[in-house]
mmCIF file of C-alpha atoms and ligand atoms in Angstrom:
data_model
loop_
_atom_site.group_PDB
_atom_site.id
_atom_site.type_symbol
_atom_site.label_atom_id
_atom_site.label_comp_id
_atom_site.label_asym_id
_atom_site.label_seq_id
_atom_site.Cartn_x
_atom_site.Cartn_y
_atom_site.Cartn_z
ATOM 1 C CA MET N 6 -21.074 -51.625 24.698
ATOM 2 C CA LYS N 7 -19.242 -53.782 27.258
ATOM 3 C CA ASP N 8 -18.993 -57.561 26.957
ATOM 4 C CA ILE N 9 -20.949 -59.599 29.468
ATOM 5 C CA ILE N 10 -18.740 -61.922 31.472
ATOM 6 C CA LEU N 11 -21.270 -63.628 33.744
ATOM 7 C CA SER N 12 -25.069 -63.611 33.910
ATOM 8 C CA ALA N 13 -27.736 -64.658 36.370
ATOM 9 C CA ARG N 14 -31.257 -65.369 35.147
ATOM 10 C CA GLY N 15 -34.115 -65.913 37.581
ATOM 11 C CA LEU N 16 -31.531 -66.823 40.205
ATOM 12 C CA CYS N 17 -33.043 -67.996 43.487
ATOM 13 C CA LYS N 18 -31.498 -69.214 46.704
ATOM 14 C CA SER N 19 -33.602 -70.248 49.670
ATOM 15 C CA TYR N 20 -32.878 -71.905 52.975
ATOM 16 C CA ALA N 21 -35.265 -73.987 55.045
ATOM 17 C CA HIS N 22 -36.264 -71.935 58.059
ATOM 18 C CA ASN N 23 -38.751 -72.723 60.852
ATOM 19 C CA GLY N 24 -40.621 -75.193 58.677
ATOM 20 C CA GLY N 25 -40.811 -72.671 55.791
ATOM 21 C CA GLN N 26 -38.409 -71.195 53.265
ATOM 22 C CA ASN N 27 -36.181 -68.153 53.711
ATOM 23 C CA HIS N 28 -35.824 -66.634 50.233
ATOM 24 C CA ILE N 29 -32.405 -64.939 50.154
ATOM 25 C CA LEU N 30 -32.089 -64.434 46.380
ATOM 26 C CA ASN N 31 -35.430 -63.941 44.701
ATOM 27 C CA HIS N 32 -35.405 -64.282 40.893
ATOM 28 C CA ILE N 33 -32.337 -62.159 40.258
ATOM 29 C CA ASP N 34 -31.501 -61.143 36.680
ATOM 30 C CA LEU N 35 -28.023 -59.669 36.551
ATOM 31 C CA ASP N 36 -25.200 -59.213 34.029
ATOM 32 C CA ILE N 37 -21.607 -58.656 35.135
ATOM 33 C CA TYR N 38 -19.472 -56.841 32.544
ATOM 34 C CA LYS N 39 -15.901 -57.425 31.482
ATOM 35 C CA GLY N 40 -13.507 -54.809 32.821
ATOM 36 C CA ASP N 41 -15.848 -53.563 35.546
ATOM 37 C CA PHE N 42 -15.079 -53.355 39.222
ATOM 38 C CA THR N 43 -18.560 -54.370 40.317
ATOM 39 C CA VAL N 44 -19.347 -53.971 43.995
ATOM 40 C CA VAL N 45 -22.485 -55.306 45.668
ATOM 41 C CA MET N 46 -23.646 -53.534 48.797
ATOM 42 C CA GLY N 47 -26.629 -54.131 51.047
ATOM 43 C CA ALA N 48 -27.545 -54.522 54.696
ATOM 44 C CA SER N 49 -25.977 -57.247 56.793
ATOM 45 C CA GLY N 50 -27.768 -60.510 56.024
ATOM 46 C CA SER N 51 -29.217 -59.205 52.731
ATOM 47 C CA GLY N 52 -27.523 -62.042 50.842
ATOM 48 C CA LYS N 53 -24.412 -60.420 49.338
ATOM 49 C CA SER N 54 -22.153 -63.391 50.051
ATOM 50 C CA THR N 55 -24.886 -65.778 48.969
ATOM 51 C CA LEU N 56 -25.084 -63.960 45.621
ATOM 52 C CA LEU N 57 -21.307 -64.158 45.169
ATOM 53 C CA TYR N 58 -21.122 -67.852 46.015
ATOM 54 C CA THR N 59 -24.113 -68.779 43.894
ATOM 55 C CA MET N 60 -22.845 -66.830 40.876
ATOM 56 C CA SER N 61 -19.345 -68.287 41.167
ATOM 57 C CA GLY N 62 -20.463 -71.904 41.373
ATOM 58 C CA MET N 63 -19.191 -72.235 44.938
ATOM 59 C CA ASP N 64 -22.756 -72.857 46.077
ATOM 60 C CA SER N 65 -25.791 -74.306 44.328
ATOM 61 C CA ALA N 66 -28.849 -72.296 43.280
ATOM 62 C CA THR N 67 -32.382 -73.234 44.364
ATOM 63 C CA ALA N 68 -33.739 -72.157 40.945
ATOM 64 C CA GLY N 69 -32.696 -70.146 37.915
ATOM 65 C CA LYS N 70 -29.337 -70.212 36.174
ATOM 66 C CA VAL N 71 -25.882 -68.687 35.940
ATOM 67 C CA ILE N 72 -24.338 -68.407 32.487
ATOM 68 C CA TYR N 73 -20.608 -68.131 31.740
ATOM 69 C CA GLN N 74 -19.226 -68.174 28.191
ATOM 70 C CA GLY N 75 -22.540 -69.472 26.885
ATOM 71 C CA ASN N 76 -22.598 -72.373 29.353
ATOM 72 C CA THR N 77 -25.177 -72.775 32.094
ATOM 73 C CA ILE N 78 -22.758 -73.437 34.927
ATOM 74 C CA THR N 79 -25.557 -74.056 37.421
ATOM 75 C CA GLU N 80 -26.014 -77.358 35.558
ATOM 76 C CA PHE N 81 -22.326 -78.315 35.802
ATOM 77 C CA LYS N 82 -21.261 -81.337 37.844
ATOM 78 C CA GLU N 83 -18.778 -80.742 40.666
ATOM 79 C CA ASP N 84 -15.650 -81.747 38.701
ATOM 80 C CA LYS N 85 -16.459 -79.256 35.925
ATOM 81 C CA LEU N 86 -17.230 -76.557 38.481
ATOM 82 C CA ALA N 87 -13.944 -77.240 40.255
ATOM 83 C CA LYS N 88 -12.061 -76.719 36.965
ATOM 84 C CA LEU N 89 -13.885 -73.448 36.409
ATOM 85 C CA ARG N 90 -13.083 -72.208 39.903
ATOM 86 C CA GLN N 91 -9.457 -73.177 39.472
ATOM 87 C CA GLY N 92 -8.808 -71.810 35.988
ATOM 88 C CA ASP N 93 -11.373 -69.180 35.025
ATOM 89 C CA PHE N 94 -12.322 -67.650 38.354
ATOM 90 C CA GLY N 95 -10.218 -66.304 41.211
ATOM 91 C CA PHE N 96 -11.313 -65.912 44.831
ATOM 92 C CA VAL N 97 -10.359 -63.641 47.700
ATOM 93 C CA PHE N 98 -12.040 -63.937 51.086
ATOM 94 C CA GLN N 99 -12.081 -62.013 54.348
ATOM 95 C CA GLN N 100 -9.861 -64.683 55.891
ATOM 96 C CA MET N 101 -6.818 -65.326 53.714
ATOM 97 C CA HIS N 102 -6.692 -69.128 54.122
ATOM 98 C CA LEU N 103 -2.973 -69.246 53.257
ATOM 99 C CA VAL N 104 -1.255 -72.566 53.939
ATOM 100 C CA SER N 105 0.553 -71.930 57.226
ATOM 101 C CA ASN N 106 3.665 -74.048 56.561
ATOM 102 C CA LEU N 107 4.291 -72.715 53.031
ATOM 103 C CA SER N 108 6.111 -69.462 52.247
ATOM 104 C CA LEU N 109 4.253 -66.628 50.534
ATOM 105 C CA PHE N 110 5.982 -67.587 47.264
ATOM 106 C CA GLU N 111 4.903 -71.230 47.621
ATOM 107 C CA ASN N 112 1.346 -70.273 48.570
ATOM 108 C CA VAL N 113 0.976 -68.318 45.338
ATOM 109 C CA ALA N 114 2.880 -70.844 43.205
ATOM 110 C CA VAL N 115 0.808 -73.866 44.299
ATOM 111 C CA THR N 116 -2.311 -72.506 42.584
ATOM 112 C CA GLY N 117 -0.333 -71.991 39.386
ATOM 113 C CA TYR N 118 1.210 -75.483 39.501
ATOM 114 C CA LEU N 119 -2.245 -77.021 39.964
ATOM 115 C CA ASN N 120 -3.268 -75.436 36.659
ATOM 116 C CA LYS N 121 -2.064 -77.969 34.100
ATOM 117 C CA ASN N 122 -2.289 -75.393 31.292
ATOM 118 C CA ILE N 123 0.630 -73.309 32.552
ATOM 119 C CA PRO N 124 4.219 -74.625 32.225
ATOM 120 C CA GLY N 125 6.125 -74.728 35.548
ATOM 121 C CA ALA N 126 8.720 -72.171 34.455
ATOM 122 C CA GLU N 127 5.968 -69.761 33.494
ATOM 123 C CA VAL N 128 4.355 -70.176 36.941
ATOM 124 C CA GLY N 129 7.621 -69.262 38.674
ATOM 125 C CA LYS N 130 8.004 -66.184 36.464
ATOM 126 C CA ARG N 131 4.433 -65.062 37.101
ATOM 127 C CA VAL N 132 4.726 -65.537 40.873
ATOM 128 C CA LYS N 133 7.921 -63.474 40.976
ATOM 129 C CA GLU N 134 6.313 -60.685 38.949
ATOM 130 C CA LEU N 135 3.163 -60.689 41.056
ATOM 131 C CA LEU N 136 5.023 -60.630 44.368
ATOM 132 C CA GLU N 137 7.127 -57.739 43.066
ATOM 133 C CA LYS N 138 4.057 -55.819 41.962
ATOM 134 C CA MET N 139 2.459 -56.394 45.370
ATOM 135 C CA GLY N 140 5.545 -55.219 47.243
ATOM 136 C CA LEU N 141 6.081 -58.696 48.707
ATOM 137 C CA THR N 142 9.444 -59.625 47.187
ATOM 138 C CA PRO N 143 11.416 -58.954 50.407
ATOM 139 C CA MET N 144 9.161 -61.301 52.398
ATOM 140 C CA SER N 145 8.467 -63.917 49.723
ATOM 141 C CA LYS N 146 10.299 -66.614 51.708
ATOM 142 C CA ARG N 147 8.467 -65.891 54.956
ATOM 143 C CA LEU N 148 5.588 -67.931 56.341
ATOM 144 C CA PRO N 149 2.151 -66.256 56.563
ATOM 145 C CA SER N 150 2.549 -65.972 60.359
ATOM 146 C CA GLN N 151 5.693 -63.886 59.808
ATOM 147 C CA VAL N 152 3.989 -61.089 57.823
ATOM 148 C CA SER N 153 1.195 -58.585 58.529
ATOM 149 C CA GLY N 154 -2.493 -59.162 57.776
ATOM 150 C CA GLY N 155 -2.268 -56.765 54.834
ATOM 151 C CA GLU N 156 0.725 -58.617 53.411
ATOM 152 C CA GLN N 157 -1.120 -61.917 53.855
ATOM 153 C CA GLN N 158 -4.114 -60.517 51.994
ATOM 154 C CA ARG N 159 -1.896 -59.214 49.183
ATOM 155 C CA ALA N 160 -0.368 -62.687 48.883
ATOM 156 C CA ALA N 161 -3.895 -64.133 48.807
ATOM 157 C CA ILE N 162 -4.757 -61.749 45.969
ATOM 158 C CA ALA N 163 -1.583 -62.791 44.105
ATOM 159 C CA ARG N 164 -2.689 -66.412 44.547
ATOM 160 C CA ALA N 165 -6.150 -65.544 43.220
ATOM 161 C CA VAL N 166 -4.848 -63.909 40.043
ATOM 162 C CA VAL N 167 -1.840 -66.120 39.236
ATOM 163 C CA ASN N 168 -3.954 -68.105 36.766
ATOM 164 C CA ARG N 169 -5.137 -64.837 35.173
ATOM 165 C CA PRO N 170 -8.812 -65.443 35.911
ATOM 166 C CA ASP N 171 -11.539 -63.936 33.748
ATOM 167 C CA LEU N 172 -13.285 -62.785 36.905
ATOM 168 C CA LEU N 173 -11.987 -62.200 40.412
ATOM 169 C CA PHE N 174 -14.585 -62.729 43.155
ATOM 170 C CA ALA N 175 -13.907 -60.952 46.441
ATOM 171 C CA ASP N 176 -15.949 -61.425 49.618
ATOM 172 C CA GLU N 177 -15.217 -58.631 52.134
ATOM 173 C CA PRO N 178 -11.477 -58.769 51.339
ATOM 174 C CA THR N 179 -10.754 -55.910 53.758
ATOM 175 C CA GLY N 180 -13.069 -57.132 56.528
ATOM 176 C CA ALA N 181 -10.247 -58.381 58.755
ATOM 177 C CA LEU N 182 -7.769 -55.564 58.069
ATOM 178 C CA ASN N 183 -6.866 -52.330 59.830
ATOM 179 C CA ARG N 184 -7.209 -48.988 58.049
ATOM 180 C CA LYS N 185 -3.699 -48.868 56.596
ATOM 181 C CA ASN N 186 -3.818 -52.442 55.300
ATOM 182 C CA THR N 187 -7.327 -51.879 53.963
ATOM 183 C CA ILE N 188 -6.078 -49.001 51.817
ATOM 184 C CA GLU N 189 -3.121 -51.050 50.556
ATOM 185 C CA VAL N 190 -5.398 -53.910 49.535
ATOM 186 C CA LEU N 191 -7.945 -51.574 47.924
ATOM 187 C CA ASN N 192 -5.149 -49.835 45.989
ATOM 188 C CA LEU N 193 -3.995 -53.192 44.725
ATOM 189 C CA LEU N 194 -7.478 -54.263 43.617
ATOM 190 C CA THR N 195 -7.981 -50.879 41.928
ATOM 191 C CA GLU N 196 -4.658 -51.239 40.094
ATOM 192 C CA LEU N 197 -5.530 -54.764 38.945
ATOM 193 C CA ASN N 198 -8.883 -53.511 37.685
ATOM 194 C CA LYS N 199 -7.269 -50.610 35.810
ATOM 195 C CA GLU N 200 -5.024 -53.196 34.118
ATOM 196 C CA GLY N 201 -8.156 -54.980 32.925
ATOM 197 C CA GLN N 202 -8.997 -57.438 35.698
ATOM 198 C CA SER N 203 -12.781 -57.822 36.046
ATOM 199 C CA ILE N 204 -13.798 -57.916 39.712
ATOM 200 C CA LEU N 205 -17.030 -58.795 41.514
ATOM 201 C CA MET N 206 -16.763 -57.822 45.169
ATOM 202 C CA VAL N 207 -19.263 -57.773 48.021
ATOM 203 C CA THR N 208 -18.701 -55.500 50.980
ATOM 204 C CA HIS N 209 -20.367 -53.294 53.523
ATOM 205 C CA ASP N 210 -17.282 -51.095 53.790
ATOM 206 C CA MET N 211 -17.921 -47.675 52.262
ATOM 207 C CA LYS N 212 -14.180 -47.159 51.567
ATOM 208 C CA ALA N 213 -14.133 -50.396 49.586
ATOM 209 C CA ALA N 214 -17.317 -49.455 47.739
ATOM 210 C CA LEU N 215 -15.658 -46.242 46.518
ATOM 211 C CA ARG N 216 -13.385 -48.320 44.297
ATOM 212 C CA ALA N 217 -16.303 -49.598 42.212
ATOM 213 C CA THR N 218 -16.980 -48.627 38.632
ATOM 214 C CA ARG N 219 -20.424 -50.139 39.091
ATOM 215 C CA LEU N 220 -22.246 -50.302 42.404
ATOM 216 C CA LEU N 221 -25.237 -52.560 42.960
ATOM 217 C CA TYR N 222 -27.586 -52.623 45.924
ATOM 218 C CA LEU N 223 -29.130 -55.871 47.134
ATOM 219 C CA GLU N 224 -32.320 -55.763 49.170
ATOM 220 C CA ASP N 225 -35.146 -58.233 49.753
ATOM 221 C CA GLY N 226 -33.512 -60.734 47.431
ATOM 222 C CA LYS N 227 -33.372 -58.317 44.469
ATOM 223 C CA ILE N 228 -30.962 -55.827 42.943
ATOM 224 C CA THR N 229 -32.824 -52.625 43.765
ATOM 225 C CA GLY N 230 -30.280 -49.979 42.796
ATOM 226 C CA GLU N 231 -27.318 -49.318 40.544
ATOM 227 C CA LEU N 232 -24.744 -46.535 40.257
ATOM 228 C CA THR N 233 -22.093 -46.278 37.542
ATOM 229 C CA LEU N 234 -18.847 -44.470 38.319
ATOM 230 C CA PRO N 235 -15.688 -43.618 36.373
ATOM 231 C CA PRO N 236 -12.486 -45.466 37.379
ATOM 232 C CA TYR N 237 -11.314 -44.455 40.869
ATOM 233 C CA GLN N 238 -8.873 -41.555 41.176
ATOM 234 C CA PRO N 239 -7.396 -40.793 44.632
ATOM 235 C CA LEU N 240 -7.730 -37.026 44.133
ATOM 236 C CA GLU N 241 -11.460 -37.399 43.573
ATOM 237 C CA GLU N 242 -12.091 -39.539 46.667
ATOM 238 C CA LYS N 243 -14.015 -36.823 48.556
ATOM 239 C CA SER N 244 -16.471 -36.021 45.746
ATOM 240 C CA ARG N 245 -16.851 -39.741 45.033
ATOM 241 C CA GLU N 246 -17.640 -40.378 48.677
ATOM 242 C CA THR N 247 -20.315 -37.654 48.621
ATOM 243 C CA GLN N 248 -21.865 -39.211 45.505
ATOM 244 C CA VAL N 249 -21.821 -42.782 46.856
ATOM 245 C CA ASP N 250 -23.068 -41.610 50.246
ATOM 246 C CA ALA N 251 -26.046 -39.854 48.630
ATOM 247 C CA TRP N 252 -26.795 -42.959 46.569
ATOM 248 C CA LEU N 253 -26.609 -45.224 49.620
ATOM 249 C CA SER N 254 -28.889 -42.840 51.557
ATOM 250 C CA SER N 255 -31.399 -43.053 48.718
ATOM 251 C CA MET N 256 -31.234 -46.847 49.137
ATOM 252 C CA GLU N 257 -31.907 -46.323 52.860
ATOM 253 C CA TRP N 258 -28.634 -48.078 53.703
HETATM 254 N N1 ATP R 317 -26.174 -72.261 55.078
HETATM 255 C C1 ATP R 317 -27.164 -71.440 55.487
HETATM 256 N N2 ATP R 317 -28.285 -71.937 56.039
HETATM 257 C C2 ATP R 317 -29.288 -71.123 56.409
HETATM 258 N N3 ATP R 317 -29.277 -69.790 56.275
HETATM 259 C C3 ATP R 317 -28.175 -69.241 55.736
HETATM 260 C C4 ATP R 317 -27.065 -70.038 55.307
HETATM 261 N N4 ATP R 317 -26.127 -69.207 54.789
HETATM 262 C C5 ATP R 317 -26.622 -67.953 54.904
HETATM 263 N N5 ATP R 317 -27.841 -67.977 55.469
HETATM 264 C C6 ATP R 317 -28.702 -66.804 55.739
HETATM 265 O O1 ATP R 317 -28.861 -66.111 54.520
HETATM 266 C C7 ATP R 317 -28.892 -64.707 54.756
HETATM 267 C C8 ATP R 317 -27.899 -64.022 53.863
HETATM 268 O O2 ATP R 317 -26.584 -64.359 54.289
HETATM 269 P P1 ATP R 317 -25.307 -63.713 53.596
HETATM 270 O O3 ATP R 317 -24.108 -64.173 54.359
HETATM 271 O O4 ATP R 317 -25.350 -63.977 52.143
HETATM 272 O O5 ATP R 317 -25.568 -62.153 53.859
HETATM 273 P P2 ATP R 317 -24.579 -60.919 53.691
HETATM 274 O O6 ATP R 317 -25.368 -59.822 53.055
HETATM 275 O O7 ATP R 317 -23.344 -61.346 52.994
HETATM 276 O O8 ATP R 317 -24.286 -60.585 55.214
HETATM 277 P P3 ATP R 317 -23.046 -59.839 55.902
HETATM 278 O O9 ATP R 317 -22.940 -58.473 55.280
HETATM 279 O O10 ATP R 317 -23.441 -59.778 57.338
HETATM 280 O O11 ATP R 317 -21.831 -60.697 55.668
HETATM 281 C C9 ATP R 317 -28.654 -64.513 56.246
HETATM 282 O O12 ATP R 317 -29.893 -64.318 56.876
HETATM 283 C C10 ATP R 317 -28.042 -65.812 56.678
HETATM 284 O O13 ATP R 317 -28.314 -66.090 58.012
#
């Protein structure tokens, strides 16, 4: 039995629309498990990003709650949420949002230095190790504009995990990348997950979805489907693709 890392109960998110309410998340009950690479799929506009932001405390819920380590974080004030997002959660987005006048090393290190619980020397050590693991050591002194999109995204992932978050949230992390860079980034996320990093990612990229150990389908504000998979193995990509494709067809994706 896996440990639950994050839960949603009766989670709702609505936006005012044409004088009425547009219900994007409609009483969602969902548990995210430790060690899983959970991927949420669904049609464009189905609310995947909304689910990720509401569950991570980046955005408020209209109703319902999100529970992390026994605490209802949907009731947290902004300063407490900020601490959570800085220390316990990591974030990767489609756009890397690296600081343009800082080197890759500095971009990753800043997040570590902001975390008062990690001594400075330890931050430097971690950043070096992470950049090495991500194949970025030779360009660690370069500015983001001096490296490829894939290298920028790998640096952004290093930044997201430097504080060793309990859960890494990823919103279309390969959305702005070409095929080669997409595979590099997916390999990195898969490796992190195999080392124990729990990941919650939303995507509409089938290649990205193949990396999941648990696939969820979001439709009409609800989780309407679920598929559990063993950890990704490159040699099994074809059969995995057939399985995920059949599942997505059954969801009328
Ligand atoms: N701030 C907002 N105000 C009003 N409506 C919003 C707001 N943010 C999102 N929406 C609407 O909520 C719905 C869900 O958006 P969301 O970005 O979560 O979908 P998605 O499944 O991630 O889409 P995509 O795959 O295209 O990125 C969309 O119809 C969107 O227009």
